[in-house]
Coordinates of N, CA and C and ligand atoms in Angstrom, one line a residue:
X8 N -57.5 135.7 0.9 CA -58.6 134.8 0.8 C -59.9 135.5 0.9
X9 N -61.3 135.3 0.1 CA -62.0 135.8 -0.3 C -63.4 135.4 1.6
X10 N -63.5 136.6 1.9 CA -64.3 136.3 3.4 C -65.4 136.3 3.0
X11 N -65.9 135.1 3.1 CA -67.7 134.6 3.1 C -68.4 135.2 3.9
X12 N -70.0 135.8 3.9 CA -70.7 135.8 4.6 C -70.9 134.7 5.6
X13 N -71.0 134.5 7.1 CA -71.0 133.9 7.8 C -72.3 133.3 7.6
X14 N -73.5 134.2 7.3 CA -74.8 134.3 7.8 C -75.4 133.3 6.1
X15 N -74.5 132.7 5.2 CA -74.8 132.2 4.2 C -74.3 130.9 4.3
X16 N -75.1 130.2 4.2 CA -75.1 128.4 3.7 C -75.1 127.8 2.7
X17 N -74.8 126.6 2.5 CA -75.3 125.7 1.5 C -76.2 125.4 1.2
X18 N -77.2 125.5 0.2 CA -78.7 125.2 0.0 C -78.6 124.1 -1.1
X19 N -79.3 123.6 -1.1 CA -79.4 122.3 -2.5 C -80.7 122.9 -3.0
X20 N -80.9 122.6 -4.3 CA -82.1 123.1 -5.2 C -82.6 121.6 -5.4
X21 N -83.8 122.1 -5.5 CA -85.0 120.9 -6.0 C -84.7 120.4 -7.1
X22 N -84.7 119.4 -7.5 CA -84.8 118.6 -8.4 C -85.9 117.3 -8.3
X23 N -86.5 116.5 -9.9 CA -86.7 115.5 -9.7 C -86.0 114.5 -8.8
X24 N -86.5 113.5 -8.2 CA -86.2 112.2 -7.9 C -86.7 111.5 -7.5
X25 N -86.9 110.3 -7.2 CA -87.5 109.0 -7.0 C -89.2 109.4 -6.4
X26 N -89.5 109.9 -6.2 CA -90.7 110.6 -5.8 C -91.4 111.6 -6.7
X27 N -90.6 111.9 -7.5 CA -91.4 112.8 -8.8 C -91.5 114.0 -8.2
X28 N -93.2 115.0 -8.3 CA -93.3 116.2 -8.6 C -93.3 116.0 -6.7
X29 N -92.7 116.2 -5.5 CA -93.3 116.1 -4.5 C -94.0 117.4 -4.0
X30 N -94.3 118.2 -4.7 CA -95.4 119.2 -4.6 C -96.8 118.6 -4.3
X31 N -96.6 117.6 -5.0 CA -98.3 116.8 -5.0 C -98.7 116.1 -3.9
X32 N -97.7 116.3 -2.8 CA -98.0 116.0 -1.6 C -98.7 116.8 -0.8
X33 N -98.9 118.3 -0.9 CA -99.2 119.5 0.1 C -101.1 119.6 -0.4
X34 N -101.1 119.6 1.4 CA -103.1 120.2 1.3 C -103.0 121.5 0.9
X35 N -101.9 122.4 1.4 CA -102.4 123.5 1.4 C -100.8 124.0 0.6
X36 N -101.0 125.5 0.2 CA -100.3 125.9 -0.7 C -99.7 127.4 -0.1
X37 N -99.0 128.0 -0.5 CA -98.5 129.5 -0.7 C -99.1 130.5 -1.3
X38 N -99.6 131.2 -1.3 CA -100.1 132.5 -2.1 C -99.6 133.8 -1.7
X39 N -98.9 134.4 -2.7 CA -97.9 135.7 -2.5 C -98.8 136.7 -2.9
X40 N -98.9 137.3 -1.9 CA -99.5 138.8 -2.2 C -98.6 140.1 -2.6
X41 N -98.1 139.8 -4.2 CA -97.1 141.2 -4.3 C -97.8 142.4 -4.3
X42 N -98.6 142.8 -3.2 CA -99.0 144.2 -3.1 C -98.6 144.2 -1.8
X43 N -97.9 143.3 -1.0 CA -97.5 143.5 0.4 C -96.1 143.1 0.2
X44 N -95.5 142.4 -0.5 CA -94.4 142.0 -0.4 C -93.4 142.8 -0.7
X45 N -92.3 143.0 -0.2 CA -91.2 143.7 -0.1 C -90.4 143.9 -1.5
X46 N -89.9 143.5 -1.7 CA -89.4 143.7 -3.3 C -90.4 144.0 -4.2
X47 N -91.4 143.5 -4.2 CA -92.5 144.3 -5.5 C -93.0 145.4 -5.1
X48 N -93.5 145.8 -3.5 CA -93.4 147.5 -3.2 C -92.1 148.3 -3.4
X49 N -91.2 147.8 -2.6 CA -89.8 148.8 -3.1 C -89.2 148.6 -4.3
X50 N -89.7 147.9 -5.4 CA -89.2 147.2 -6.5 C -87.5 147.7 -6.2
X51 N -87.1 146.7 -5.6 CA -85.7 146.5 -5.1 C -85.5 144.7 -4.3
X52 N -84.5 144.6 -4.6 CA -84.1 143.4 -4.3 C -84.1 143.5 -2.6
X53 N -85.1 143.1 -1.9 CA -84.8 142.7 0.2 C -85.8 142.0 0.4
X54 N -84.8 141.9 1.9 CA -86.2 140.9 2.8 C -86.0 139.4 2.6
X55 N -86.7 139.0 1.7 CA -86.4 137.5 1.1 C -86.4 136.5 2.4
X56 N -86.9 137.1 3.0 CA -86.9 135.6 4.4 C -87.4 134.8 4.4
X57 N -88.4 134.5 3.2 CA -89.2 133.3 2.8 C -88.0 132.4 2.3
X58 N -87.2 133.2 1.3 CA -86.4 132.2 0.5 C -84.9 131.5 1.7
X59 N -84.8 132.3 2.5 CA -84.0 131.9 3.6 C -84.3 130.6 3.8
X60 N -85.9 131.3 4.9 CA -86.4 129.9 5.8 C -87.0 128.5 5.1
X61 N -87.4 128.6 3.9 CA -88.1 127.4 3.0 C -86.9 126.2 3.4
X62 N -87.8 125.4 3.9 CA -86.9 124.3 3.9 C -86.6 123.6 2.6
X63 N -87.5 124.0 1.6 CA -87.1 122.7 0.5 C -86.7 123.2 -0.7
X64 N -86.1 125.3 -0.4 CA -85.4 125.5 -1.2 C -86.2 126.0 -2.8
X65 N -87.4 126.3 -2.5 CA -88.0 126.3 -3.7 C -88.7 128.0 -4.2
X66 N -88.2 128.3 -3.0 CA -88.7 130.0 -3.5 C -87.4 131.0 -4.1
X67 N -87.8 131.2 -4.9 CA -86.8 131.8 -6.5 C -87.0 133.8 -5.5
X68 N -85.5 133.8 -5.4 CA -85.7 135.2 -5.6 C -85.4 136.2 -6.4
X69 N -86.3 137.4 -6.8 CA -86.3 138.3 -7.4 C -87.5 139.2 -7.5
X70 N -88.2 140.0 -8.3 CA -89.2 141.0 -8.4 C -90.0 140.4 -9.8
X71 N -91.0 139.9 -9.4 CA -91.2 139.5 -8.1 C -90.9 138.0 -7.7
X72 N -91.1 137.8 -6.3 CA -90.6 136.9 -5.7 C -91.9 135.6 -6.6
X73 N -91.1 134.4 -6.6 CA -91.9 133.6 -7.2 C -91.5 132.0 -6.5
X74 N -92.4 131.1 -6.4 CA -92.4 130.1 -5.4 C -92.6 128.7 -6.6
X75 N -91.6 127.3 -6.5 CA -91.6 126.9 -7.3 C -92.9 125.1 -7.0
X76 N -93.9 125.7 -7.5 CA -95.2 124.6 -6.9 C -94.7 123.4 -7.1
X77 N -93.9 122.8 -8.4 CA -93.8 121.5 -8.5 C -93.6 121.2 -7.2
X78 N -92.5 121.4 -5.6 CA -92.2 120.8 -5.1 C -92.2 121.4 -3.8
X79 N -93.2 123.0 -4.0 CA -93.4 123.3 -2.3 C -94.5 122.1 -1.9
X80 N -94.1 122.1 -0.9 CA -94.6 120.7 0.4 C -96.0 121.5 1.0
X81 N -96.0 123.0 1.3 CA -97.0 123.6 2.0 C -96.5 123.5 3.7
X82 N -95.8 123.3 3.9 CA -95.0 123.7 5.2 C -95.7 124.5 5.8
X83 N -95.9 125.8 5.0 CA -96.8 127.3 5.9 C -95.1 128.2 6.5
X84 N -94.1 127.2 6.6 CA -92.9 128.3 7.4 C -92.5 129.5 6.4
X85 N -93.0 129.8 5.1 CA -92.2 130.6 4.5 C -93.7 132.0 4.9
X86 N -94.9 131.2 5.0 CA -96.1 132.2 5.7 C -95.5 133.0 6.7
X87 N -95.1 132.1 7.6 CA -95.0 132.0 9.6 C -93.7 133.2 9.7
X88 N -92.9 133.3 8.8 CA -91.7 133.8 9.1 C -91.8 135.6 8.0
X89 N -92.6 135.5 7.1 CA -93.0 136.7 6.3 C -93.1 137.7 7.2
X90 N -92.6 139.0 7.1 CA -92.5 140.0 7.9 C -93.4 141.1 7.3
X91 N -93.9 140.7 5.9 CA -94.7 141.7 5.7 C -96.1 141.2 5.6
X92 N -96.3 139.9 6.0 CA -97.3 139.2 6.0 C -98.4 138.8 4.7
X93 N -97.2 138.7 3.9 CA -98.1 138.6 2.5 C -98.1 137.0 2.1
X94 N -97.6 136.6 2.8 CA -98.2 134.7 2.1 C -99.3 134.1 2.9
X95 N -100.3 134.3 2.3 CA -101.4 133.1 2.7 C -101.5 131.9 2.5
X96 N -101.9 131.1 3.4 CA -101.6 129.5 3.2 C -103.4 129.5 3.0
X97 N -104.1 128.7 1.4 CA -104.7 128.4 1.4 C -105.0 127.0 0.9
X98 N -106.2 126.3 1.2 CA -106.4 125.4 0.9 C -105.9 124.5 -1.0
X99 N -105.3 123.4 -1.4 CA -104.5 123.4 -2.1 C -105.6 123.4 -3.7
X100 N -107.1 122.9 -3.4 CA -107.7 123.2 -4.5 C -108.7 124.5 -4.3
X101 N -108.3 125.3 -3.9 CA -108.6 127.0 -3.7 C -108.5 127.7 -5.1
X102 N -109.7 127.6 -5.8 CA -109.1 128.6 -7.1 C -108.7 129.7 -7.1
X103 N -108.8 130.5 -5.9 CA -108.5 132.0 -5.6 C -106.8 131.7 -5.4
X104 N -106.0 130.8 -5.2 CA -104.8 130.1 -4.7 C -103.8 130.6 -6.1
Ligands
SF4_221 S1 -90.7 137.2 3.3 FE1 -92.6 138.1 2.6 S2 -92.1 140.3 2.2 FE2 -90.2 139.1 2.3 S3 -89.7 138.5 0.2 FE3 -90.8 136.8 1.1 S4 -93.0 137.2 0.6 FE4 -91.9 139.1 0.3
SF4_222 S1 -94.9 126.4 2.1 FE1 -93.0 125.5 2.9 S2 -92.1 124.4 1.1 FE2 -93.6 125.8 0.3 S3 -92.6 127.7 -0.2 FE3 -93.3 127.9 1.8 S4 -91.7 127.3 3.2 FE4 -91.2 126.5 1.1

């Protein structure tokens, strides 16, 4: 029988539902700095603890890492838990955002 990572869960992906785009709910937003983030410096697949901790399942991994707005909420936990400290939470009509 094929041994699972322990340390891997079930995650559900975003989809529409009864609430539509619920991105459109967040003041404030995510901003990835790929000049600090881990896979776009080591252009190698690590790290990824945003896509871990996201509660709502919406940060896509790969190089680079990319976050899916329809339906980030603005939490700030994928900021709070970044180890290389590249996501800034800025205000949600921030044109620098
Ligand atoms: S936690 Fe930070 S460094 Fe790690 S993949 Fe996510 S944005 Fe990049
Ligand atoms: S702000 Fe929250 S919902 Fe949006 S990507 Fe980060 S952890 Fe996920």
């Amino acid at each position: 029988m094929e041994k699972k990572d322990k340390n891997i869960s079930a995650m559900s992906t975003p989809a529409i539902g009864e609430a539509g785009f619920t991105g459109d709910w967040r003041d404030m937003k995510p901003v990835i700095d790929h000049g600090k983030c881990i896979p776009s410096v080591k252009n190698k697949p690590a790290c990824y603890l945003c896509w871990l901790y996201c509660p709502e399942g919406v940060i896509k991994t790969g190089i680079p890492v990319e976050i899916d707005m329809d339906y980030c909420k603005g939490c700030g936990i994928c900021a709070e838990e970044c180890p290389a400290k590249a996501i800034t939470m800025v205000n949600e009509g921030d044109e620098n955002g």
